[in-house]
Amino acid sequence: MLYTSTRDKSIRVSAAQAIAQGISEEGGLFVPVELPKFSLDKISSMVSMSYIDRAKTVLREFLTDFNDDELNYCVEGAYAASKFSSPEIAPTVNISGNKNVLELWHGPTCAFKDMALQLLPYLMTVSAKKTADGKTIVILVATSGDTGKAALEGFKDVDHTKILVFYPVDGVSPMQKLQMTTQEGGNVAVCAINGNFDDAQSAVKSIFTNNEIKEELEKKNMMFSSANSINWGRLVPQIVYYFSAYCDMVDSGRISLGDEINVVVPTGNFGNILAGYYAKQMGLPVKTLVCASNSNNVLTDFLNTGTYDKNREFYTTSSPSMDILISSNLERLLYHMSGDDDKLICDLMNKLSADGKYTVSSDVMEKIQQMFDAGYTAEDKVDETIKYQFDNYGYLCDTHTAVAVRVYDEYVKNTGDDIPTVIDSTASPYKFSASVLNAIADEELDGLDEFDMVKELNRITGVEVPAPIASLKDKKVRFTDVCDREDMSNMVFKLLDL
Ligand SMILES: *Cc1c(COP(=O)(O)O)cnc(C)c1O
């Protein structure tokens, strides 16, 4: 299995190269040259397997330069039962009738990013051993909350890696901040910066390309890499859970082998739903992929009209992990749907950076619309949906999941297409306690801190508080550094002992 770039299809790299490198040199994203195909027989053989074995079965086809020992080491390390609050790792829970929820938040940080970021450090260290002489990998992350914590937890105490996370000092929730500043591990560091997320992000980008720092790293046998979702190593673990959910649906008798399902995904950077697309192309019986957005509905408009236009108001919503106007992974879909037209992708991406918009031809859009549907949930409908689901079905969902549930209900209303469906649930409701509590509580809630809200939510709903959130209160704060944007590179020197 070889990988090429969306912006230069003459490129050929191995999986290990794609993962160690992160992004192709000319700025394109790595994609598989050809997808492996899974027959119904093969899917049938996965029904009785554990999550770990299903993961090995799928990943073996993509990581053909990893031997069995390496693959076993990676997958068994990432999805060890001790790290997940569900023995099934990612359970598929029935809400009512044909409506099911795939819970992707049982990992150590209670958000779906764990599904990929638990595995990525293993893939990256094995890849570096193969392609970069065992250099120590230094992961730099600028985060608006979820990614930083999930990356810290994933890379914590992984040999030959160090991780530095920068977050905007006033730009994350109190719970997210506490999750990061109490992070354990001998190879981690966290620093707040005076500025917003964009400041943190652009400073990290400039450190990545700073030659002085790179040379210093080189001397110490270290190299930078990135843990954000354009890395193929973050996408490939996500293909697994679509196969796993399908197998669980078969295993529990909710569908028969070969039946089609619909999949609904609360979408931001388009990584999660793209993994669903890959699963479909590999032969998983998925009929429609429904892309759910919040008020930042740039993808809804694109999938309905063919014009992507990020020149619009940016909303700060109660589903912050979907507050995004440039969905990087869409580039991969456009590459595949245009028949590997790398020139077209260069042209579209140039237009996006110059004008903030582009339009895709009607034949490409026709292909996309055969597989994808799209909708969005306005902010005032999120609370209503959380309350409705809880009152009527006893199912408590977070704000991101509620966005998807609402879009799905509208989809069924508009199309009548109510075949068995899996809705991705991307965060524990306790990660967004304030919003969720507000949605379901009858009285006004004043003067409660984060932990009071967790307690109150638990009292009202009886839903168990995940251990990583329950234990946060007693953790010691380890990281209190705050620096200015201009001092971030000095901070990198200091934290890495350069
Ligand atoms: C990152 C995230 C998303 C969006 O996923 P993409 O792969 O970026 O589309 C949705 N929900 C939560 C809770 C997230 O953390």
Short mmCIF file of C-alpha atoms and ligand atoms in Angstrom, two decimals:
data_model
loop_
_atom_site.label_atom_id
_atom_site.label_comp_id
_atom_site.label_asym_id
_atom_site.label_seq_id
_atom_site.Cartn_x
_atom_site.Cartn_y
_atom_site.Cartn_z
CA MET A 1 0.00 0.00 0.00
CA LEU A 2 1.48 3.29 -1.11
CA TYR A 3 0.40 6.86 -0.51
CA THR A 4 0.42 9.88 -2.79
CA SER A 5 -0.25 13.59 -2.36
CA THR A 6 -3.47 15.42 -3.20
CA ARG A 7 -1.38 18.16 -4.84
CA ASP A 8 1.17 16.01 -6.69
CA LYS A 9 0.07 12.54 -7.67
CA SER A 10 3.50 11.52 -8.94
CA ILE A 11 4.60 11.22 -5.29
CA ARG A 12 4.82 7.75 -3.74
CA VAL A 13 5.58 7.17 -0.05
CA SER A 14 5.11 4.30 2.40
CA ALA A 15 2.67 4.51 5.32
CA ALA A 16 5.58 5.06 7.72
CA GLN A 17 6.87 7.97 5.63
CA ALA A 18 3.41 9.52 5.37
CA ILE A 19 2.90 9.29 9.13
CA ALA A 20 6.39 10.49 10.16
CA GLN A 21 6.29 13.37 7.69
CA GLY A 22 2.67 14.43 8.43
CA ILE A 23 2.15 16.60 5.35
CA SER A 24 3.61 16.37 1.86
CA GLU A 25 6.39 18.83 1.00
CA GLU A 26 4.35 20.84 -1.53
CA GLY A 27 1.54 21.22 1.00
CA GLY A 28 -0.73 18.39 -0.16
CA LEU A 29 -2.25 15.73 2.07
CA PHE A 30 -1.27 12.07 1.89
CA VAL A 31 -3.95 9.68 0.58
CA PRO A 32 -3.84 5.97 -0.27
CA VAL A 33 -3.21 5.33 -3.98
CA GLU A 34 -5.75 2.52 -3.89
CA LEU A 35 -8.15 1.36 -1.19
CA PRO A 36 -8.26 -2.22 0.13
CA LYS A 37 -11.60 -3.95 -0.45
CA PHE A 38 -13.47 -5.82 2.28
CA SER A 39 -15.93 -8.49 1.10
CA LEU A 40 -19.03 -9.35 3.14
CA ASP A 41 -17.27 -12.61 4.05
CA LYS A 42 -14.39 -10.68 5.50
CA ILE A 43 -16.72 -8.35 7.39
CA SER A 44 -18.63 -11.39 8.62
CA SER A 45 -15.40 -12.82 10.03
CA MET A 46 -14.92 -9.63 12.06
CA VAL A 47 -18.31 -9.81 13.80
CA SER A 48 -17.10 -12.08 16.59
CA MET A 49 -13.81 -10.21 17.06
CA SER A 50 -12.83 -7.80 19.84
CA TYR A 51 -12.24 -4.15 19.00
CA ILE A 52 -8.50 -4.77 19.07
CA ASP A 53 -8.73 -7.59 16.55
CA ARG A 54 -11.05 -5.61 14.30
CA ALA A 55 -8.51 -2.77 14.43
CA LYS A 56 -5.67 -5.08 13.47
CA THR A 57 -7.73 -6.50 10.58
CA VAL A 58 -8.41 -3.05 9.11
CA LEU A 59 -5.04 -1.44 9.85
CA ARG A 60 -3.02 -4.36 8.46
CA GLU A 61 -4.34 -3.44 5.00
CA PHE A 62 -3.19 0.18 5.29
CA LEU A 63 0.10 -0.23 7.16
CA THR A 64 1.64 -2.83 4.91
CA ASP A 65 5.17 -1.74 5.88
CA PHE A 66 4.49 -2.60 9.55
CA ASN A 67 5.18 -6.23 10.48
CA ASP A 68 2.80 -8.21 12.71
CA ASP A 69 4.82 -7.58 15.87
CA GLU A 70 4.83 -3.86 15.23
CA LEU A 71 1.11 -3.78 14.48
CA ASN A 72 0.26 -5.80 17.57
CA TYR A 73 2.43 -3.57 19.74
CA CYS A 74 0.72 -0.44 18.42
CA VAL A 75 -2.89 -1.59 18.57
CA GLU A 76 -2.69 -3.46 21.88
CA GLY A 77 -0.93 -0.50 23.49
CA ALA A 78 -3.44 2.04 22.19
CA TYR A 79 -6.69 0.28 23.01
CA ALA A 80 -5.68 -1.42 26.27
CA ALA A 81 -8.78 -2.04 28.39
CA SER A 82 -7.27 -0.07 31.27
CA LYS A 83 -7.47 3.15 29.25
CA PHE A 84 -11.11 2.92 28.22
CA SER A 85 -14.24 3.06 30.34
CA SER A 86 -16.08 0.58 28.12
CA PRO A 87 -14.86 -3.00 27.50
CA GLU A 88 -16.18 -2.60 23.94
CA ILE A 89 -13.95 0.52 23.49
CA ALA A 90 -16.53 2.15 21.19
CA PRO A 91 -20.01 0.73 21.97
CA THR A 92 -23.01 1.20 19.64
CA VAL A 93 -25.99 2.05 21.84
CA ASN A 94 -29.61 1.88 20.63
CA ILE A 95 -31.67 4.99 21.42
CA SER A 96 -34.96 3.93 19.85
CA GLY A 97 -36.06 2.06 16.74
CA ASN A 98 -33.43 2.35 14.04
CA LYS A 99 -31.57 5.16 15.77
CA ASN A 100 -28.23 4.17 17.29
CA VAL A 101 -25.36 6.11 18.78
CA LEU A 102 -21.70 5.15 18.37
CA GLU A 103 -20.04 6.33 21.59
CA LEU A 104 -16.51 7.40 20.72
CA TRP A 105 -15.70 9.04 24.06
CA HIS A 106 -14.78 6.23 26.44
CA GLY A 107 -11.06 7.02 26.22
CA PRO A 108 -8.87 8.82 28.76
CA THR A 109 -9.96 12.38 27.86
CA CYS A 110 -13.67 11.64 27.25
CA ALA A 111 -13.67 12.96 23.66
CA PHE A 112 -13.55 11.13 20.34
CA LYS A 113 -10.05 12.40 19.55
CA ASP A 114 -8.75 9.68 21.88
CA MET A 115 -9.73 7.04 19.30
CA ALA A 116 -6.99 8.37 17.01
CA LEU A 117 -4.61 10.04 19.46
CA GLN A 118 -4.19 6.92 21.57
CA LEU A 119 -2.84 5.11 18.50
CA LEU A 120 -0.94 7.91 16.74
CA PRO A 121 2.06 8.01 19.15
CA TYR A 122 2.65 4.30 18.59
CA LEU A 123 2.34 4.63 14.81
CA MET A 124 4.63 7.62 14.88
CA THR A 125 7.43 6.07 16.94
CA VAL A 126 7.41 2.89 14.85
CA SER A 127 7.39 5.02 11.69
CA ALA A 128 10.27 7.17 12.94
CA LYS A 129 12.31 4.08 13.70
CA LYS A 130 11.81 2.96 10.10
CA THR A 131 12.35 6.29 8.38
CA ALA A 132 14.14 8.71 10.71
CA ASP A 133 16.88 6.70 12.50
CA GLY A 134 15.03 6.59 15.78
CA LYS A 135 15.13 10.33 16.34
CA THR A 136 13.13 11.61 19.30
CA ILE A 137 9.93 13.14 17.97
CA VAL A 138 8.89 16.49 19.39
CA ILE A 139 5.17 17.13 19.01
CA LEU A 140 4.12 20.77 19.10
CA VAL A 141 0.41 21.44 19.50
CA ALA A 142 -1.62 24.64 19.52
CA THR A 143 -5.01 23.78 20.91
CA SER A 144 -8.39 25.29 21.56
CA GLY A 145 -9.08 22.52 24.07
CA ASP A 146 -9.82 18.92 23.11
CA THR A 147 -6.90 18.11 20.84
CA GLY A 148 -4.27 19.32 23.32
CA LYS A 149 -5.47 17.12 26.13
CA ALA A 150 -6.00 14.07 23.93
CA ALA A 151 -2.51 14.47 22.43
CA LEU A 152 -0.92 14.89 25.89
CA GLU A 153 -2.62 11.77 27.14
CA GLY A 154 -1.66 9.83 24.00
CA PHE A 155 2.03 10.80 24.00
CA LYS A 156 2.48 10.67 27.79
CA ASP A 157 5.57 8.59 28.63
CA VAL A 158 5.83 7.16 25.09
CA ASP A 159 9.54 6.44 24.50
CA HIS A 160 11.39 8.71 22.08
CA THR A 161 8.71 11.39 22.11
CA LYS A 162 8.21 14.75 23.80
CA ILE A 163 5.11 16.86 23.60
CA LEU A 164 4.61 20.59 24.14
CA VAL A 165 1.12 22.07 24.17
CA PHE A 166 0.26 25.76 23.93
CA TYR A 167 -3.24 27.02 24.70
CA PRO A 168 -4.75 30.53 24.68
CA VAL A 169 -4.85 31.68 28.30
CA ASP A 170 -8.49 32.76 28.19
CA GLY A 171 -9.62 30.61 25.27
CA VAL A 172 -10.39 27.22 26.85
CA SER A 173 -13.04 26.11 29.33
CA PRO A 174 -12.06 25.75 33.01
CA MET A 175 -12.44 21.97 32.71
CA GLN A 176 -10.25 21.82 29.61
CA LYS A 177 -7.62 24.00 31.28
CA LEU A 178 -7.53 21.82 34.36
CA GLN A 179 -7.31 18.68 32.23
CA MET A 180 -4.15 20.07 30.61
CA THR A 181 -2.41 21.77 33.54
CA THR A 182 -2.66 18.64 35.69
CA GLN A 183 -1.26 16.39 32.95
CA GLU A 184 1.03 13.64 34.23
CA GLY A 185 4.03 12.19 32.41
CA GLY A 186 7.78 12.78 32.22
CA ASN A 187 7.88 13.94 28.58
CA VAL A 188 5.08 16.53 28.58
CA ALA A 189 4.88 20.29 29.00
CA VAL A 190 2.00 22.74 28.82
CA CYS A 191 2.15 26.51 28.51
CA ALA A 192 -0.55 29.18 28.28
CA ILE A 193 -0.02 32.04 25.89
CA ASN A 194 -1.32 35.58 26.02
CA GLY A 195 -3.40 35.65 22.86
CA ASN A 196 -6.14 33.72 21.13
CA PHE A 197 -6.09 30.35 19.40
CA ASP A 198 -5.03 31.82 16.05
CA ASP A 199 -2.03 33.48 17.75
CA ALA A 200 -0.99 30.16 19.27
CA GLN A 201 -1.51 28.34 15.99
CA SER A 202 0.49 30.77 13.84
CA ALA A 203 3.33 30.91 16.38
CA VAL A 204 3.53 27.11 16.41
CA LYS A 205 3.62 27.08 12.61
CA SER A 206 6.51 29.55 12.58
CA ILE A 207 8.44 27.48 15.14
CA PHE A 208 8.00 24.41 12.93
CA THR A 209 9.81 26.20 10.11
CA ASN A 210 12.39 28.09 12.22
CA ASN A 211 15.79 26.88 10.99
CA GLU A 212 17.70 27.88 14.11
CA ILE A 213 15.45 25.73 16.27
CA LYS A 214 15.49 22.91 13.75
CA GLU A 215 19.32 22.85 13.79
CA GLU A 216 19.40 22.73 17.57
CA LEU A 217 16.95 19.85 17.51
CA GLU A 218 19.02 18.06 14.89
CA LYS A 219 22.10 18.24 17.17
CA LYS A 220 20.14 16.49 19.90
CA ASN A 221 18.80 13.87 17.49
CA MET A 222 15.25 15.26 17.69
CA MET A 223 12.71 16.24 15.01
CA PHE A 224 9.39 18.10 15.02
CA SER A 225 6.16 16.45 14.04
CA SER A 226 2.51 17.32 14.18
CA ALA A 227 -0.43 15.55 15.77
CA ASN A 228 -3.20 17.44 14.01
CA SER A 229 -5.83 15.81 11.89
CA ILE A 230 -4.19 16.24 8.51
CA ASN A 231 -1.76 13.45 9.51
CA TRP A 232 -2.77 10.15 7.90
CA GLY A 233 -1.92 8.47 11.20
CA ARG A 234 -4.87 10.27 12.79
CA LEU A 235 -7.30 9.38 10.04
CA VAL A 236 -6.61 5.68 9.61
CA PRO A 237 -7.55 4.67 13.21
CA GLN A 238 -10.96 6.24 12.61
CA ILE A 239 -11.84 3.90 9.74
CA VAL A 240 -11.81 1.04 12.24
CA TYR A 241 -14.79 2.13 14.31
CA TYR A 242 -17.13 2.28 11.33
CA PHE A 243 -16.41 -1.40 10.66
CA SER A 244 -16.70 -2.11 14.36
CA ALA A 245 -20.08 -0.36 14.68
CA TYR A 246 -21.42 -2.28 11.68
CA CYS A 247 -20.23 -5.57 13.18
CA ASP A 248 -21.90 -4.69 16.50
CA MET A 249 -25.15 -3.94 14.68
CA VAL A 250 -24.97 -7.36 13.01
CA ASP A 251 -23.92 -9.12 16.20
CA SER A 252 -26.86 -7.72 18.17
CA GLY A 253 -29.37 -8.56 15.42
CA ARG A 254 -30.21 -4.93 14.68
CA ILE A 255 -29.28 -5.57 11.02
CA SER A 256 -28.40 -8.59 8.89
CA LEU A 257 -25.02 -8.90 7.20
CA GLY A 258 -25.18 -6.92 3.94
CA ASP A 259 -27.95 -4.52 5.05
CA GLU A 260 -27.17 -0.88 4.42
CA ILE A 261 -26.93 1.66 7.23
CA ASN A 262 -26.78 5.45 7.29
CA VAL A 263 -24.07 7.26 9.20
CA VAL A 264 -24.40 10.74 10.75
CA VAL A 265 -21.31 12.68 11.85
CA PRO A 266 -20.99 15.92 13.84
CA THR A 267 -18.34 17.55 11.69
CA GLY A 268 -15.60 20.15 12.07
CA ASN A 269 -12.39 19.46 10.20
CA PHE A 270 -14.07 16.71 8.10
CA GLY A 271 -11.74 13.99 9.44
CA ASN A 272 -14.29 11.79 11.14
CA ILE A 273 -16.78 11.73 8.27
CA LEU A 274 -13.98 11.20 5.75
CA ALA A 275 -13.01 8.03 7.61
CA GLY A 276 -16.64 6.93 7.14
CA TYR A 277 -16.32 7.62 3.43
CA TYR A 278 -13.19 5.44 3.25
CA ALA A 279 -15.04 2.63 5.05
CA LYS A 280 -17.87 2.88 2.50
CA GLN A 281 -15.44 2.82 -0.43
CA MET A 282 -13.79 -0.27 1.07
CA GLY A 283 -17.09 -2.13 0.88
CA LEU A 284 -18.84 -1.41 4.18
CA PRO A 285 -22.58 -1.27 3.37
CA VAL A 286 -23.12 2.44 4.09
CA LYS A 287 -25.84 4.19 2.10
CA THR A 288 -25.64 7.87 3.01
CA LEU A 289 -23.10 9.85 5.03
CA VAL A 290 -24.89 12.75 6.68
CA CYS A 291 -22.62 15.69 7.51
CA ALA A 292 -23.93 17.62 10.53
CA SER A 293 -22.73 21.16 11.28
CA ASN A 294 -23.55 23.76 13.90
CA SER A 295 -24.19 27.45 13.06
CA ASN A 296 -20.80 27.49 11.34
CA ASN A 297 -22.46 25.77 8.41
CA VAL A 298 -19.89 26.24 5.66
CA LEU A 299 -19.98 22.50 4.87
CA THR A 300 -23.79 22.37 4.69
CA ASP A 301 -23.71 25.10 2.07
CA PHE A 302 -20.86 23.44 0.17
CA LEU A 303 -22.47 20.01 0.03
CA ASN A 304 -25.77 21.55 -1.10
CA THR A 305 -24.47 24.08 -3.63
CA GLY A 306 -20.91 23.18 -4.71
CA THR A 307 -19.53 26.52 -3.51
CA TYR A 308 -17.22 26.56 -0.50
CA ASP A 309 -17.12 30.05 0.98
CA LYS A 310 -15.43 30.77 4.28
CA ASN A 311 -16.12 34.52 4.02
CA ARG A 312 -18.85 34.56 6.61
CA GLU A 313 -19.44 35.37 10.23
CA PHE A 314 -17.73 33.05 12.71
CA TYR A 315 -19.96 31.91 15.60
CA THR A 316 -18.77 30.77 19.01
CA THR A 317 -21.18 27.98 19.88
CA SER A 318 -21.85 25.43 22.61
CA SER A 319 -20.22 22.81 20.36
CA PRO A 320 -16.78 24.50 20.14
CA SER A 321 -14.96 21.55 18.56
CA MET A 322 -17.05 22.15 15.44
CA ASP A 323 -16.47 25.91 15.31
CA ILE A 324 -14.34 25.87 12.20
CA LEU A 325 -14.50 27.55 8.80
CA ILE A 326 -11.71 25.72 6.99
CA SER A 327 -12.27 21.96 6.97
CA SER A 328 -8.85 20.70 5.92
CA ASN A 329 -9.78 17.12 5.20
CA LEU A 330 -12.31 18.07 2.53
CA GLU A 331 -9.26 18.35 0.27
CA ARG A 332 -8.89 14.57 0.40
CA LEU A 333 -12.52 13.97 -0.61
CA LEU A 334 -12.24 16.42 -3.52
CA TYR A 335 -9.12 14.63 -4.73
CA HIS A 336 -10.85 11.25 -4.79
CA MET A 337 -14.10 12.56 -6.24
CA SER A 338 -12.40 14.46 -9.05
CA GLY A 339 -10.68 11.29 -10.29
CA ASP A 340 -7.29 12.11 -8.65
CA ASP A 341 -7.10 15.52 -10.32
CA ASP A 342 -4.10 17.00 -8.44
CA LYS A 343 -4.01 20.08 -10.72
CA LEU A 344 -7.61 20.86 -9.86
CA ILE A 345 -6.89 20.50 -6.12
CA CYS A 346 -3.93 22.91 -6.38
CA ASP A 347 -6.19 25.35 -8.17
CA LEU A 348 -9.06 25.05 -5.65
CA MET A 349 -6.73 25.38 -2.65
CA ASN A 350 -5.03 28.42 -4.17
CA LYS A 351 -8.45 29.99 -4.63
CA LEU A 352 -9.31 29.16 -1.03
CA SER A 353 -6.23 30.93 0.31
CA ALA A 354 -6.50 33.89 -2.08
CA ASP A 355 -10.29 34.52 -2.10
CA GLY A 356 -11.55 32.33 0.73
CA LYS A 357 -13.79 30.43 -1.67
CA TYR A 358 -14.05 28.07 -4.62
CA THR A 359 -16.71 26.32 -6.67
CA VAL A 360 -16.61 22.67 -7.75
CA SER A 361 -17.99 21.49 -11.11
CA SER A 362 -21.44 19.95 -11.26
CA ASP A 363 -20.22 16.46 -12.26
CA VAL A 364 -17.93 16.26 -9.24
CA MET A 365 -20.75 17.57 -7.03
CA GLU A 366 -23.16 15.00 -8.45
CA LYS A 367 -20.82 12.21 -7.34
CA ILE A 368 -20.43 13.74 -3.90
CA GLN A 369 -24.17 14.23 -3.46
CA GLN A 370 -24.85 10.59 -4.29
CA MET A 371 -23.06 9.66 -1.07
CA PHE A 372 -23.37 12.71 1.18
CA ASP A 373 -26.24 14.62 2.65
CA ALA A 374 -25.82 17.66 4.89
CA GLY A 375 -27.64 19.78 7.42
CA TYR A 376 -27.00 22.06 10.37
CA THR A 377 -28.45 22.74 13.79
CA ALA A 378 -28.89 26.34 14.90
CA GLU A 379 -27.74 27.15 18.43
CA ASP A 380 -31.21 27.50 19.95
CA LYS A 381 -32.14 23.96 18.89
CA VAL A 382 -29.19 22.26 20.63
CA ASP A 383 -30.59 22.56 24.19
CA GLU A 384 -34.02 21.52 23.01
CA THR A 385 -32.56 18.37 21.44
CA ILE A 386 -30.55 17.41 24.54
CA LYS A 387 -33.67 17.76 26.68
CA TYR A 388 -35.93 15.92 24.25
CA GLN A 389 -33.58 12.94 23.95
CA PHE A 390 -33.17 12.73 27.69
CA ASP A 391 -36.85 13.15 28.59
CA ASN A 392 -38.13 10.75 25.95
CA TYR A 393 -35.42 8.10 25.65
CA GLY A 394 -33.34 8.56 28.81
CA TYR A 395 -30.29 9.18 26.64
CA LEU A 396 -27.99 11.99 27.76
CA CYS A 397 -25.85 13.44 24.99
CA ASP A 398 -23.34 16.28 24.76
CA THR A 399 -23.76 19.37 22.60
CA HIS A 400 -21.81 18.02 19.59
CA THR A 401 -23.82 14.81 19.53
CA ALA A 402 -27.04 16.81 19.87
CA VAL A 403 -26.16 18.75 16.72
CA ALA A 404 -25.94 15.44 14.84
CA VAL A 405 -29.10 13.96 16.38
CA ARG A 406 -31.11 17.01 15.33
CA VAL A 407 -29.72 16.96 11.79
CA TYR A 408 -30.59 13.28 11.58
CA ASP A 409 -34.19 13.84 12.73
CA GLU A 410 -34.58 16.54 10.07
CA TYR A 411 -33.04 14.23 7.47
CA VAL A 412 -35.59 11.51 8.22
CA LYS A 413 -38.42 14.04 8.14
CA ASN A 414 -37.30 15.39 4.77
CA THR A 415 -36.41 12.13 3.02
CA GLY A 416 -38.41 9.40 4.75
CA ASP A 417 -35.15 7.42 4.76
CA ASP A 418 -35.25 5.76 8.18
CA ILE A 419 -33.06 2.68 7.64
CA PRO A 420 -30.87 1.60 10.60
CA THR A 421 -28.57 4.48 11.38
CA VAL A 422 -25.44 5.10 13.42
CA ILE A 423 -24.95 8.62 14.80
CA ASP A 424 -21.42 9.38 16.00
CA SER A 425 -21.30 10.63 19.58
CA THR A 426 -18.06 12.57 19.96
CA ALA A 427 -17.88 13.70 23.59
CA SER A 428 -19.05 12.70 27.04
CA PRO A 429 -21.86 14.97 28.26
CA TYR A 430 -19.72 15.65 31.33
CA LYS A 431 -17.09 17.33 29.21
CA PHE A 432 -19.63 20.07 28.50
CA SER A 433 -21.48 19.97 31.81
CA ALA A 434 -22.48 23.64 31.86
CA SER A 435 -24.33 23.48 28.52
CA VAL A 436 -25.84 20.06 29.13
CA LEU A 437 -27.00 20.96 32.62
CA ASN A 438 -28.53 24.17 31.36
CA ALA A 439 -30.44 22.22 28.74
CA ILE A 440 -32.05 19.74 31.10
CA ALA A 441 -32.31 21.50 34.49
CA ASP A 442 -35.61 23.08 35.43
CA GLU A 443 -34.26 25.77 37.76
CA GLU A 444 -31.77 28.55 37.09
CA LEU A 445 -28.25 27.52 38.05
CA ASP A 446 -26.18 30.32 39.45
CA GLY A 447 -22.84 30.31 41.19
CA LEU A 448 -21.90 26.70 40.42
CA ASP A 449 -18.30 25.91 39.49
CA GLU A 450 -17.32 23.19 37.01
CA PHE A 451 -17.27 20.46 39.63
CA ASP A 452 -20.57 21.52 41.18
CA MET A 453 -22.11 21.25 37.72
CA VAL A 454 -20.71 17.77 37.19
CA LYS A 455 -22.18 16.73 40.53
CA GLU A 456 -25.53 18.33 39.81
CA LEU A 457 -25.74 16.73 36.36
CA ASN A 458 -25.02 13.37 37.93
CA ARG A 459 -27.66 13.96 40.62
CA ILE A 460 -30.36 14.84 38.09
CA THR A 461 -29.58 12.17 35.48
CA GLY A 462 -27.96 9.32 37.37
CA VAL A 463 -25.52 8.96 34.46
CA GLU A 464 -22.11 7.87 35.71
CA VAL A 465 -19.33 10.49 35.78
CA PRO A 466 -16.30 9.23 33.80
CA ALA A 467 -13.34 8.53 36.07
CA PRO A 468 -10.94 10.97 34.32
CA ILE A 469 -13.36 13.83 35.03
CA ALA A 470 -14.25 12.69 38.55
CA SER A 471 -10.57 12.44 39.55
CA LEU A 472 -9.61 15.83 38.14
CA LYS A 473 -10.58 17.67 41.29
CA ASP A 474 -7.81 16.05 43.33
CA LYS A 475 -5.04 16.31 40.73
CA LYS A 476 -2.12 18.62 41.33
CA VAL A 477 -1.62 21.52 38.91
CA ARG A 478 1.83 21.01 37.37
CA PHE A 479 2.00 23.67 34.66
CA THR A 480 1.50 27.36 35.38
CA ASP A 481 3.76 29.02 32.75
CA VAL A 482 2.21 31.84 30.74
CA CYS A 483 4.19 33.49 27.97
CA ASP A 484 3.78 36.06 25.24
CA ARG A 485 3.54 34.96 21.66
CA GLU A 486 7.00 36.37 20.90
CA ASP A 487 8.52 34.26 23.68
CA MET A 488 7.13 30.93 22.54
CA SER A 489 10.32 29.86 20.75
CA ASN A 490 12.34 30.63 23.90
CA MET A 491 9.85 28.56 25.82
CA VAL A 492 10.43 25.67 23.41
CA PHE A 493 14.19 25.93 24.05
CA LYS A 494 13.61 25.97 27.77
CA LEU A 495 11.13 23.14 27.87
CA LEU A 496 13.29 20.95 25.64
CA ASP A 497 16.50 21.81 27.50
CA LEU A 498 18.18 22.96 24.30
C1 LIG B 1 -12.87 17.30 16.88
C2 LIG B 1 -14.30 17.11 17.27
C3 LIG B 1 -15.33 17.08 16.31
C4 LIG B 1 -15.10 17.28 14.83
O1 LIG B 1 -14.45 16.21 14.20
P1 LIG B 1 -13.73 16.40 12.78
O2 LIG B 1 -13.02 15.12 12.53
O3 LIG B 1 -12.78 17.56 12.95
O4 LIG B 1 -14.78 16.69 11.78
C5 LIG B 1 -16.63 16.85 16.75
N1 LIG B 1 -16.91 16.70 18.07
C6 LIG B 1 -15.95 16.74 19.02
C7 LIG B 1 -16.33 16.60 20.45
C8 LIG B 1 -14.61 16.93 18.67
O5 LIG B 1 -13.66 16.97 19.62
#
